[in-house]
Amino acid sequence: MTSDRGMILKEETSDGSTKGEDAEDNDAYRIFAAIAYAVVLIVIGLPLWWKTTDVYRVSLPYSRIAALDSLDVTLGMNISISTIDPARGGRLVADLKDIFKTSKLFQLTFLALPLEKKDLASVHSPEDLENASLQPRKPGELLLLEVPGLSRFTANHVLAGLKRTVYFSSETSESESAVKLSEVLESWLLQEKSLRQTVAAMTAPTETDQDRSGRRRMPTAAEYDIMITVVNPEPEKLHLNWDLPQAVQDYLEPLLQELSLLAAYAVKSQWLYFVTLNVQPKLVTETSGSGYQHYALAEDILPQIITPLEKKLASHVSRNPCLNFIVYIPPCEAAPLHIYRRQGMRVKGGVDAFLSPRWGGIVIHNPSSLICHNTSVPEPKEYSPDTAAIMGIFLAQLRLLMGIPELKEISRVGQLPLSTVSLRQWEFDALLRVRTLEQLTSAKLTLQSLSQLLGEISNIVINDAVGSSIYRAVNCVEHAADLLKTGQLDQAFNESKEAFLSAEAAFTDPSLLALLYFPDDQKYAVYIPLFLPVMIPVILSLKSIHAWLFGRMNFKTKLKED
Amino acid sequence: MKSQPMDNLVYLEYAVAGIIRYWLINSDYKQTIGDRVEISTSLNSWRKVTEGAYLYSEGINPYVGDNFHETPLGLIVFNKLISHIPQWIGIIFIVCDLVTAHVLYRTAQTFMSELFSRQMRKKEKYAKGTETLLLKQSDLVLPPVYVASAYLFNPYIIFSCVGQTTTVFANLCLAFTFLLMIKGQRIACCSVLALATLQSLYPATLLVPASIYLARAESSSSLEDKQSLRASSCILTVVTFISALLLLLYISSELTGGWEFLHATYGFILNVPDLRPNVGLFWYFFTEMFENFRLLFICVFQINATLLYLVPLTFRLHDEPMLLAASLTALMAVFKSYPSLGDVGFYLALLPMWKHLFNFMQQGFVVGCSFLITSAMGPIVWHLWIYSRSANANFYFGVTLAFATAQIFLVTDILLAYINREFSLYHGLHHKGSGKTTKLVLE
């Protein structure tokens, strides 16, 4: 219609110049009106649309996150060697350096420290050694101390102390002591193979598995719940007299106190009544000897006990990982209950307990036969469980579950027994190392997967809080790697914990998904019915605007030429 | 002067309209009418004004809450009215309505004479055979009376007055703007326009036709270079308007001791937080909007209401600023964020000024029927939705949408009729362009 009118108006220009000017002016105004629509809609409208429907995203350090892959994580460690003979110390240092120079994860610095014989003069027992002042205090350090006359205390050539010292005897030859010490370092104190396998299992889970201790260890967390459950299937027949809070206070608290740097612990306890094991143990009569009648639980049935029991445990009331420790007291009719290994033998040591990796442990504590066979006492019979035995088993299970590794037997190498403390400090250092590496790797993987997700899905919102969490995580990862290199283990652990928690918080923040269900096609389904009908006349009129503009320019150039 | 009998007729109409309004205000229907969503919105309801005045008299700042959206000037004036002369408030509304009608009457009279004189000047350019289209002297008498009657007896206006909405005062300011615009009084026009803009933001678009009128008035009386004179006149008009508006805003801030009223008045109009149903288009969209898109759509809707049609219409109607002003008022009434029937009635009253265009209108019947049907169906569907609960919001919005569409059709029809008539005047009634009679049709 407009182009029609344009043509018609131009036909009439022959009637007079004033009409022609009017017509041209009218034409001009008409085109200006169309241009005005186009300007408002396209020049103002499009940037407005782009700006207001942008997904809010804080700028993130993508290059730094990508560079975390090639982050050099090595553990620097200072190992001091104190020998009476400085030459021997020097040779030992050279030997150990040679052995450990191929270590990929560790950057060991061996120092030879001089030792005065008089420091060891007043030593009468290994415990005195422990109290000597030359123990290293800083987490991550080690001291290899030559003790003349170690054979007084033990037959072993190397003795691992309770703090951060390993004692080796002066009587052994140098090469043998170097070999023994390197073995102790490798498999007990440094645990390099286990560390590397942990990191590899986290980075490429389809190729590498965790090793045995890694499979057993609880996952990394800032807080753990420990739930102790006493299961008494027939409370009307057997009444347990047990002060569980006091038992926890006496036995578990010291270990938890020593582990407090790693994580916070919330210990809870509960008593379950009328809950049975749901398996049928076999009645077995011992053929040899006493004809002792008892019930047998085969090792294969043990996994079937856990699942029905767990349903009743209420162990998921919080989001922290929960370690469940269960004491099962069989009723007198089903006592005594023993666990039989696959080979058909009973468990050595008379301890009927088993551990489920990453979950907890179950102890079967049989009531004493005196109480059970005492028919003169009316029901319910009173029984006080053996606190020390049960708690001891729990302690051992707790150590395994928290990641304190079982130590391989090395010939002629022993360790000082745990008496006053529940945890050797070099064990704690090894645990710190493993947890630090786990947290660093987990933070790195989380950040990288988040960065990859952000690149692929354009609908994820990153608000300010999440952005600052990510920055904090990246900074902490880099800082932790630096601290590890210089050997500051406890600070590195704290930084890596902060990195892990920040990365998890950023990744699992619900605000990321605020716009996820706005796929692009839905957005366009919202826009097109509203804006397309408006834009069609504008787009179509652009053609006539273009024609008019060029027509005018040609006309003007023609006038100029004429 | 010439139309003494017409003047008498108009005064009689004033009396009758006043009586009708007085009767309705003092009847039982007043509260029902005043409560209807089509008549009173959050911006112009008298109930909110009384609440705000009460808060103000108690010493509490009425703009702190979400309830009061009147300007501070209005607050002070209404507070005085309510506290000193509450029994005269109805009379004041009626008197304002009658004054508005009279101002429109005078505007129409001036406009008709201006039309006639312009037609005389352009007569030579018109094609032959178009004498039937031209205005005659006798044609100038009736339209102003029609304008006044259209304002006085329009049910939308009557209900708006009876419901005691502040649209009455807004219409008064708008009517004065039109009158002063056509009389060419710059300072008075800009002041009244600033007052109207203070109350509801949208009359600012009337600055464009006002500056065209004032520029034309100045340049016609002098023989100098018209282009630069017009430019300087426009700039002067804009400056006067802005300074008047700033002065009013400053006075308002002094009266309330702060600038919170800006958020309650302009912020409310622009951000549309209140989604109570009304005859507008905003509420339905924004009840269904995802939060993510809210800013985009608010910007789009507000641009649509103010900017989008202003420039192209100015380009097309730069010769007819009065028609431009009326079209802008009509578009404002359809697309503003909280319209009410009082706004609709105002521009309907302006239409008889172009009685000579009614022959060229092609959709008059459809538009008229739509107006009637949607005006009747609106309250019915509202009752079904709110009270009987057998309808839902879609029904009411459908009726409102049909009403808005009818208004748009009316505006485009008038504009097309104008273009049609101009075309016929310049090119003859039956143009034989390509051998057959052609007529312009909107497609």
PDB file of C-alpha atoms in Angstrom, chain B residues 258-362:
ATOM      1  CA  GLY B 258      12.337  13.764  51.322  1.00  0.00           C
ATOM      2  CA  TRP B 259      12.284  11.971  48.018  1.00  0.00           C
ATOM      3  CA  GLU B 260      10.468   8.768  48.969  1.00  0.00           C
ATOM      4  CA  PHE B 261       7.419   9.966  47.134  1.00  0.00           C
ATOM      5  CA  LEU B 262       9.261   9.421  43.864  1.00  0.00           C
ATOM      6  CA  HIS B 263       9.422   5.715  44.539  1.00  0.00           C
ATOM      7  CA  ALA B 264       5.755   5.621  45.526  1.00  0.00           C
ATOM      8  CA  THR B 265       4.491   7.599  42.526  1.00  0.00           C
ATOM      9  CA  TYR B 266       6.810   7.263  39.531  1.00  0.00           C
ATOM     10  CA  GLY B 267       8.403   4.070  40.765  1.00  0.00           C
ATOM     11  CA  PHE B 268       4.959   2.586  41.159  1.00  0.00           C
ATOM     12  CA  ILE B 269       3.864   3.622  37.685  1.00  0.00           C
ATOM     13  CA  LEU B 270       7.033   2.357  36.053  1.00  0.00           C
ATOM     14  CA  ASN B 271       7.619  -0.859  37.959  1.00  0.00           C
ATOM     15  CA  VAL B 272       4.006  -2.049  38.133  1.00  0.00           C
ATOM     16  CA  PRO B 273       4.246  -3.892  41.433  1.00  0.00           C
ATOM     17  CA  ASP B 274       0.497  -3.966  42.039  1.00  0.00           C
ATOM     18  CA  LEU B 275      -1.169  -6.528  39.815  1.00  0.00           C
ATOM     19  CA  ARG B 276      -4.773  -5.933  40.725  1.00  0.00           C
ATOM     20  CA  PRO B 277      -6.993  -6.374  37.629  1.00  0.00           C
ATOM     21  CA  ASN B 278      -8.027  -3.272  35.750  1.00  0.00           C
ATOM     22  CA  VAL B 279      -8.946  -2.366  32.177  1.00  0.00           C
ATOM     23  CA  GLY B 280      -5.314  -2.352  31.183  1.00  0.00           C
ATOM     24  CA  LEU B 281      -3.030  -4.978  29.716  1.00  0.00           C
ATOM     25  CA  PHE B 282      -0.214  -5.023  32.234  1.00  0.00           C
ATOM     26  CA  TRP B 283      -1.685  -7.014  35.103  1.00  0.00           C
ATOM     27  CA  TYR B 284      -2.386 -10.217  33.235  1.00  0.00           C
ATOM     28  CA  PHE B 285       1.003 -10.391  31.605  1.00  0.00           C
ATOM     29  CA  PHE B 286       2.852  -9.733  34.769  1.00  0.00           C
ATOM     30  CA  THR B 287       0.976 -12.287  36.850  1.00  0.00           C
ATOM     31  CA  GLU B 288       2.303 -14.923  34.500  1.00  0.00           C
ATOM     32  CA  MET B 289       5.740 -13.520  33.926  1.00  0.00           C
ATOM     33  CA  PHE B 290       8.809 -15.398  35.013  1.00  0.00           C
ATOM     34  CA  GLU B 291      10.930 -13.237  37.248  1.00  0.00           C
ATOM     35  CA  ASN B 292      13.816 -13.570  34.840  1.00  0.00           C
ATOM     36  CA  PHE B 293      11.949 -11.733  32.102  1.00  0.00           C
ATOM     37  CA  ARG B 294      10.234  -9.145  34.231  1.00  0.00           C
ATOM     38  CA  LEU B 295      12.652  -6.327  33.573  1.00  0.00           C
ATOM     39  CA  LEU B 296      12.637  -6.925  29.851  1.00  0.00           C
ATOM     40  CA  PHE B 297       8.878  -6.895  29.615  1.00  0.00           C
ATOM     41  CA  ILE B 298       8.451  -3.861  31.834  1.00  0.00           C
ATOM     42  CA  CYS B 299      10.825  -1.971  29.584  1.00  0.00           C
ATOM     43  CA  VAL B 300       9.014  -3.235  26.496  1.00  0.00           C
ATOM     44  CA  PHE B 301       5.579  -2.301  27.798  1.00  0.00           C
ATOM     45  CA  GLN B 302       6.652   1.140  28.951  1.00  0.00           C
ATOM     46  CA  ILE B 303       8.387   1.863  25.652  1.00  0.00           C
ATOM     47  CA  ASN B 304       5.239   0.755  23.922  1.00  0.00           C
ATOM     48  CA  ALA B 305       3.158   3.133  26.015  1.00  0.00           C
ATOM     49  CA  THR B 306       5.363   6.163  25.578  1.00  0.00           C
ATOM     50  CA  LEU B 307       8.023   6.124  22.958  1.00  0.00           C
ATOM     51  CA  LEU B 308       7.152   3.716  20.229  1.00  0.00           C
ATOM     52  CA  TYR B 309       4.262   5.539  18.621  1.00  0.00           C
ATOM     53  CA  LEU B 310       5.328   9.053  19.535  1.00  0.00           C
ATOM     54  CA  VAL B 311       7.944   9.603  16.894  1.00  0.00           C
ATOM     55  CA  PRO B 312       6.225   7.991  13.902  1.00  0.00           C
ATOM     56  CA  LEU B 313       2.914   9.699  14.681  1.00  0.00           C
ATOM     57  CA  THR B 314       4.719  12.994  15.015  1.00  0.00           C
ATOM     58  CA  PHE B 315       6.227  12.518  11.615  1.00  0.00           C
ATOM     59  CA  ARG B 316       2.900  11.703  10.040  1.00  0.00           C
ATOM     60  CA  LEU B 317       0.783  14.274  11.845  1.00  0.00           C
ATOM     61  CA  HIS B 318       3.186  17.145  12.177  1.00  0.00           C
ATOM     62  CA  ASP B 319       0.631  19.317  10.425  1.00  0.00           C
ATOM     63  CA  GLU B 320      -2.172  18.393  12.779  1.00  0.00           C
ATOM     64  CA  PRO B 321      -0.883  18.675  16.302  1.00  0.00           C
ATOM     65  CA  MET B 322      -4.351  18.528  17.781  1.00  0.00           C
ATOM     66  CA  LEU B 323      -5.025  15.191  16.154  1.00  0.00           C
ATOM     67  CA  LEU B 324      -1.600  14.073  17.286  1.00  0.00           C
ATOM     68  CA  ALA B 325      -2.397  15.125  20.851  1.00  0.00           C
ATOM     69  CA  ALA B 326      -5.722  13.326  20.783  1.00  0.00           C
ATOM     70  CA  SER B 327      -4.145  10.165  19.343  1.00  0.00           C
ATOM     71  CA  LEU B 328      -1.424  10.242  21.959  1.00  0.00           C
ATOM     72  CA  THR B 329      -4.025  10.667  24.672  1.00  0.00           C
ATOM     73  CA  ALA B 330      -5.951   7.717  23.294  1.00  0.00           C
ATOM     74  CA  LEU B 331      -2.848   5.510  23.070  1.00  0.00           C
ATOM     75  CA  MET B 332      -1.940   6.571  26.572  1.00  0.00           C
ATOM     76  CA  ALA B 333      -5.339   5.531  27.842  1.00  0.00           C
ATOM     77  CA  VAL B 334      -4.961   2.093  26.274  1.00  0.00           C
ATOM     78  CA  PHE B 335      -1.343   1.332  27.062  1.00  0.00           C
ATOM     79  CA  LYS B 336      -0.634   2.989  30.387  1.00  0.00           C
ATOM     80  CA  SER B 337       0.130   0.839  33.342  1.00  0.00           C
ATOM     81  CA  TYR B 338      -2.994   1.572  35.400  1.00  0.00           C
ATOM     82  CA  PRO B 339      -5.705   2.869  33.077  1.00  0.00           C
ATOM     83  CA  SER B 340      -9.242   3.541  34.129  1.00  0.00           C
ATOM     84  CA  LEU B 341     -12.445   4.365  32.323  1.00  0.00           C
ATOM     85  CA  GLY B 342     -12.030   8.038  33.107  1.00  0.00           C
ATOM     86  CA  ASP B 343      -9.023   8.185  30.780  1.00  0.00           C
ATOM     87  CA  VAL B 344     -10.991   6.434  28.069  1.00  0.00           C
ATOM     88  CA  GLY B 345     -13.898   8.811  28.388  1.00  0.00           C
ATOM     89  CA  PHE B 346     -11.635  11.837  28.058  1.00  0.00           C
ATOM     90  CA  TYR B 347     -10.344  11.110  24.599  1.00  0.00           C
ATOM     91  CA  LEU B 348     -13.750   9.867  23.459  1.00  0.00           C
ATOM     92  CA  ALA B 349     -15.005  13.341  24.298  1.00  0.00           C
ATOM     93  CA  LEU B 350     -12.374  14.846  21.982  1.00  0.00           C
ATOM     94  CA  LEU B 351     -13.492  12.865  18.957  1.00  0.00           C
ATOM     95  CA  PRO B 352     -16.418  15.073  17.830  1.00  0.00           C
ATOM     96  CA  MET B 353     -13.884  17.732  16.926  1.00  0.00           C
ATOM     97  CA  TRP B 354     -13.227  15.687  13.809  1.00  0.00           C
ATOM     98  CA  LYS B 355     -16.821  15.168  12.890  1.00  0.00           C
ATOM     99  CA  HIS B 356     -15.901  15.841   9.296  1.00  0.00           C
ATOM    100  CA  LEU B 357     -13.823  12.671   9.306  1.00  0.00           C
ATOM    101  CA  PHE B 358     -16.646  10.417  10.381  1.00  0.00           C
ATOM    102  CA  ASN B 359     -17.699   9.871   6.762  1.00  0.00           C
ATOM    103  CA  PHE B 360     -14.368   8.309   6.002  1.00  0.00           C
ATOM    104  CA  MET B 361     -14.372   5.929   8.936  1.00  0.00           C
ATOM    105  CA  GLN B 362     -14.721   2.341   7.883  1.00  0.00           C
TER     106      GLN B 362
END
